Each structure stands twice: as structure tokens, then as C-alpha cells.
Amino acid sequence: QVQLVESGGGVVQPGTSLRLSCAASGFSFSSYGMHWVRQAPGKGLEWVALMSYDGGNKYYADSVEGRFTISRDTSKDTVYLQMNSLSAEDTAMYYCAKDLRGGRGRGVIPDYWGQGTLVIVSS
Amino acid sequence: QSVLTQPPSASGTPGHRVTISCSGSSSNIGINTVNWYQQLPGTAPKLLTHSNDQRPSGVPDRFSGSKSGTSASLAISGLQSEDEAEYYCAAWDDILSAFVFGTGTKVTVV
């Protein structure tokens, strides 16, 4: 069955960087797009980034554009989220999610989700 | 600020039907398909319906999605206590080139 396990979260100071990882199993990783979605404490879901199955397309929310970078390593079946210049507004649970299809823009559908990794940005 | 608007709350009694609305625009719901997610307290979201009205395997047929113009709806029939959760609509937005979620609706079974 599909399994997504996030890691790399923690408490960091404002202005610093953090890299999240999401290890995938139970499906053909190289055939599907992958998303990152976050949820601030007590708030709603906010989509963060998407990478297509072949890495050829990347999309970002305006709130993270230029600071966050999504990448994937098909040899490790892992997707990453490099987060730079972190601020308190980035404090959230970060979920990775598999796309139902290849992840090329319109028609994307995050279907399976991991349990999340918590990022707290605080001085 | 989400581009998809949902009512903050909805409620119903066991066995009855609850409908949640999701209002968007021509750049998202008006031109792309809609998905609905259920988030039980303390857990990750779960895909309930996709492509407007398709249910993934394992999702009970009590849950049904629909779309009309720039709005969408999720109906929950035969309401059960385990349906108490937060529900989110979502769609791709062509102007933002981003996937957007609705503001979320908390469903309470009274």
C-alpha cells in the first residue's frame, strides 16, 4: 500500500534553513507528481509546492516562491522541500502527498498523504 | 486568503443529510475539476471525491460531490458520528498556477 513518511521537522530560528524529506513506498514513485502542503496550528490547509513525475515542472505558492525549493531523488524514492529564510509564518505541520497522476498543472489531485512533520520557527 | 470560500460550519443529526458549498471563480472551479478532502481531528487529510464527482475506492457512497459553474458542493447523506471532521474543497487555479484549498468547513453531528 502507498506509504509516505515525512521527516526533518523541528524547531529553528527565524532566518535559518531546513530541509524536509518524504520517503515514498508502495507505488511507482517515478510515475507520479508529488506535493507539499502545510497547515499552521489551528488553521486550514495551504498548498506549498508541486513537482511533476519527471521533475520537468515545478509550481510554488506565492507565499514560498523564491524561498522554498522542491526536488526529488528517484533512486531513493524521496521528495524534498528545501526551506530558506524561514519566518514565524512558516510554522506549520508539513505534509507530503502523492498526486493521482503525473502532476503537470491543471488536473492535479493530491490523493495519498503522509502523517506530516512539524516545523516551528521561533527565536 | 483562500480563493475558495466555504461556510465555517455545518451540522446535522444522525441519519440526515448535510451539504457543504464551495464558491470559486472562473480561473479555478469554473475551468478545472474540484476535489474534496476530509480531515479528522489530529490526522492527515483524506481524499473524499475528485474530478467533481468521483469517489476513490473505499470511500462510502454517502459522500457525493458536484459542480455547477464556479461553485461546488459536497453532500453527506446518512450522517454518522464519525463524519465529524473538517472538510476542504480544492482545485487548480489557472491564474495563480497553483493548487488552492477552500477555507474549510467543520461538520458537527448533533
Coordinates of C-alpha atoms in Angstrom, one line a residue:
Chain A
Q1 CA 0.0 0.0 0.0
V2 CA 1.0 3.6 -0.5
Q3 CA 3.1 4.9 2.3
L4 CA 4.6 8.4 2.7
V5 CA 6.8 9.2 5.7
E6 CA 8.0 12.8 6.3
S7 CA 11.0 13.7 8.4
G8 CA 13.3 16.7 9.0
G9 CA 11.0 18.9 11.0
G10 CA 12.0 20.7 14.2
V11 CA 12.4 24.0 16.0
V12 CA 14.5 26.5 14.1
Q13 CA 15.3 30.2 14.5
P14 CA 14.0 32.8 12.1
G15 CA 16.2 33.4 9.0
T16 CA 17.6 29.9 9.0
S17 CA 17.1 26.9 6.7
L18 CA 15.6 23.4 7.0
R19 CA 15.2 20.5 4.6
L20 CA 12.3 18.2 4.8
S21 CA 12.2 14.7 3.3
C22 CA 9.4 12.4 2.3
A23 CA 10.2 8.7 1.7
A24 CA 7.7 7.0 -0.5
S25 CA 6.9 3.4 -0.9
G26 CA 4.1 1.1 -2.3
F27 CA 3.9 2.7 -5.7
S28 CA 6.0 3.6 -8.8
F29 CA 7.5 6.8 -7.5
S30 CA 8.8 8.0 -10.8
S31 CA 5.4 7.9 -12.4
Y32 CA 3.6 10.4 -10.1
G33 CA 3.7 14.0 -9.2
M34 CA 4.5 14.9 -5.6
H35 CA 3.1 17.8 -3.4
W36 CA 3.9 19.6 -0.2
V37 CA 1.0 21.0 1.8
R38 CA 1.2 22.7 5.1
Q39 CA -1.2 23.5 8.0
A40 CA -0.4 26.2 10.6
P41 CA -1.7 25.4 14.1
G42 CA -5.5 25.7 14.2
K43 CA -5.6 26.9 10.6
G44 CA -6.6 25.5 7.2
L45 CA -4.7 23.7 4.6
E46 CA -2.2 25.6 2.4
W47 CA -0.7 24.1 -0.7
V48 CA 3.0 24.8 -0.9
A49 CA 4.6 23.1 -3.9
L50 CA 4.3 20.5 -6.6
M51 CA 6.8 18.7 -8.7
S52 CA 5.8 16.6 -11.8
Y53 CA 6.7 13.0 -12.1
D54 CA 9.7 13.7 -14.2
G55 CA 10.9 16.8 -12.4
G56 CA 10.2 18.9 -15.5
N57 CA 7.5 21.1 -13.9
K58 CA 7.6 22.8 -10.6
Y59 CA 5.0 25.0 -9.1
Y60 CA 5.0 27.1 -5.9
A61 CA 2.6 29.1 -3.8
D62 CA 3.3 32.8 -3.9
S63 CA 4.0 32.7 -0.1
V64 CA 7.1 30.5 -0.6
E65 CA 8.2 31.3 -4.1
G66 CA 11.9 32.1 -4.1
R67 CA 12.5 30.7 -0.6
F68 CA 11.4 27.1 -0.9
T69 CA 12.6 24.5 -3.5
I70 CA 11.0 21.1 -4.2
S71 CA 13.2 18.3 -5.6
R72 CA 13.0 14.5 -5.9
D73 CA 15.5 11.7 -6.0
T74 CA 14.1 8.7 -7.9
S75 CA 17.0 6.5 -6.8
K76 CA 15.8 6.9 -3.2
D77 CA 12.0 7.4 -3.9
T78 CA 12.2 10.5 -1.9
V79 CA 10.9 14.1 -2.4
Y80 CA 12.4 17.0 -0.6
L81 CA 11.5 20.5 0.4
Q82 CA 14.4 22.9 1.0
M83 CA 13.1 25.8 3.0
N84 CA 15.3 29.0 3.3
S85 CA 14.8 32.3 5.1
L86 CA 12.2 30.8 7.4
S87 CA 9.9 33.1 9.4
A88 CA 7.3 32.5 12.1
E89 CA 4.6 32.5 9.4
D90 CA 6.2 29.2 8.1
T91 CA 5.4 27.4 11.4
A92 CA 3.1 24.5 10.4
M93 CA 2.7 20.8 10.0
Y94 CA 4.1 19.9 6.6
Y95 CA 2.5 17.1 4.7
C96 CA 3.8 15.5 1.5
A97 CA 1.2 14.0 -0.8
K98 CA 1.3 11.8 -3.9
D99 CA -0.6 13.1 -7.0
L100 CA -3.2 10.9 -8.6
R101 CA -1.5 11.5 -11.9
G102 CA 1.8 12.9 -13.3
G103 CA 1.5 16.3 -11.6
R104 CA 1.5 18.6 -14.6
G105 CA -0.6 21.6 -13.6
R106 CA -4.3 21.5 -14.3
G107 CA -6.0 18.3 -13.2
V108 CA -3.5 17.6 -10.3
I109 CA -5.1 15.8 -7.4
P110 CA -3.2 15.1 -4.2
D111 CA -4.5 11.7 -3.2
Y112 CA -2.4 9.9 -0.6
W113 CA -0.9 11.9 2.3
G114 CA 1.7 11.3 4.9
Q115 CA 1.3 12.0 8.6
G116 CA 3.3 15.2 8.5
T117 CA 6.4 16.7 10.1
L118 CA 6.1 19.7 12.4
V119 CA 8.2 22.8 11.7
I120 CA 8.3 25.5 14.4
V121 CA 10.1 28.8 13.6
S122 CA 10.8 30.6 16.8
S123 CA 13.6 32.6 18.5
Chain B
Q1 CA -6.5 34.5 2.0
S2 CA -8.1 31.5 0.2
V3 CA -9.7 31.9 -3.2
L4 CA -12.2 29.2 -2.5
T5 CA -14.9 30.1 0.1
Q6 CA -16.7 27.7 2.3
P7 CA -19.1 28.2 5.3
P8 CA -17.2 27.9 8.5
S9 CA -19.6 25.3 10.0
A10 CA -22.4 22.9 9.2
S11 CA -24.3 20.5 11.3
G12 CA -26.9 17.8 11.2
T13 CA -28.5 14.9 13.1
P14 CA -27.5 11.3 12.6
G15 CA -29.1 9.8 9.5
H16 CA -29.8 13.1 7.9
R17 CA -28.1 14.9 5.0
V18 CA -25.6 17.8 5.1
T19 CA -24.4 19.8 2.2
I20 CA -21.3 22.0 2.1
S21 CA -20.8 24.6 -0.5
C22 CA -17.5 25.9 -2.1
S23 CA -17.5 29.1 -4.1
G24 CA -14.7 29.9 -6.5
S25 CA -14.2 31.8 -9.7
S26 CA -13.7 31.4 -13.5
S27 CA -10.0 30.7 -13.0
N28 CA -10.4 27.7 -10.7
I29 CA -13.7 25.9 -10.2
G30 CA -15.1 27.5 -13.4
I31 CA -12.5 25.8 -15.6
N32 CA -11.0 23.0 -13.5
T33 CA -12.3 20.0 -11.6
V34 CA -13.0 20.0 -7.9
N35 CA -11.8 17.7 -5.1
W36 CA -12.9 17.3 -1.6
Y37 CA -10.9 16.3 1.5
Q38 CA -11.9 15.1 4.9
Q39 CA -9.6 15.8 7.9
L40 CA -10.5 14.0 11.1
P41 CA -9.1 15.7 14.3
G42 CA -5.4 15.1 14.6
T43 CA -5.0 13.3 11.4
A44 CA -3.8 13.9 7.8
P45 CA -6.4 14.9 5.2
K46 CA -8.0 12.1 3.2
L47 CA -9.3 12.4 -0.4
L48 CA -13.1 12.0 -0.5
T49 CA -14.0 12.9 -4.0
H50 CA -12.1 14.1 -7.1
S51 CA -12.8 15.2 -10.6
N52 CA -16.0 16.8 -9.3
D53 CA -17.9 13.6 -8.6
Q54 CA -15.6 10.6 -8.5
R55 CA -15.0 8.6 -5.3
P56 CA -11.8 6.8 -4.7
S57 CA -12.2 3.1 -3.8
G58 CA -13.1 2.7 -0.2
V59 CA -15.0 5.9 0.2
P60 CA -18.7 5.3 1.1
D61 CA -21.3 6.4 -1.4
R62 CA -22.8 8.5 1.3
F63 CA -20.3 11.1 0.1
S64 CA -21.0 12.8 -3.2
G65 CA -19.5 15.8 -5.0
S66 CA -21.0 18.0 -7.6
K67 CA -20.1 21.1 -9.5
S68 CA -22.0 23.9 -11.3
G69 CA -20.4 26.9 -12.9
T70 CA -18.0 28.4 -10.4
S71 CA -19.4 26.6 -7.3
A72 CA -19.2 23.1 -6.0
S73 CA -20.9 21.1 -3.3
L74 CA -20.2 18.1 -1.1
A75 CA -23.2 16.2 0.2
I76 CA -23.0 13.8 3.1
S77 CA -26.1 11.6 3.4
G78 CA -27.0 9.2 6.3
L79 CA -24.8 11.4 8.6
Q80 CA -22.8 9.4 11.2
S81 CA -21.0 10.5 14.3
E82 CA -17.7 9.5 12.6
D83 CA -18.3 12.1 9.9
E84 CA -17.5 14.9 12.4
A85 CA -14.4 16.4 10.8
E86 CA -13.1 19.4 8.8
Y87 CA -13.9 19.3 5.1
Y88 CA -12.0 21.2 2.4
C89 CA -12.6 21.7 -1.3
A90 CA -9.7 22.2 -3.6
A91 CA -8.9 22.9 -7.3
W92 CA -6.2 24.1 -9.6
D93 CA -6.2 27.9 -10.3
D94 CA -5.1 28.8 -13.8
I95 CA -4.2 32.5 -12.9
L96 CA -2.1 31.6 -9.8
S97 CA -0.7 28.4 -11.4
A98 CA -1.3 26.9 -8.0
F99 CA -3.5 24.4 -6.3
V100 CA -5.8 26.1 -3.9
F101 CA -7.8 24.9 -0.9
G102 CA -11.1 26.2 0.4
T103 CA -11.4 27.8 3.8
G104 CA -12.7 24.7 5.4
T105 CA -16.0 23.7 6.9
K106 CA -16.3 22.0 10.3
V107 CA -19.1 19.5 10.3
T108 CA -20.8 18.6 13.6
V109 CA -23.2 15.8 14.2
V110 CA -25.6 16.9 16.9

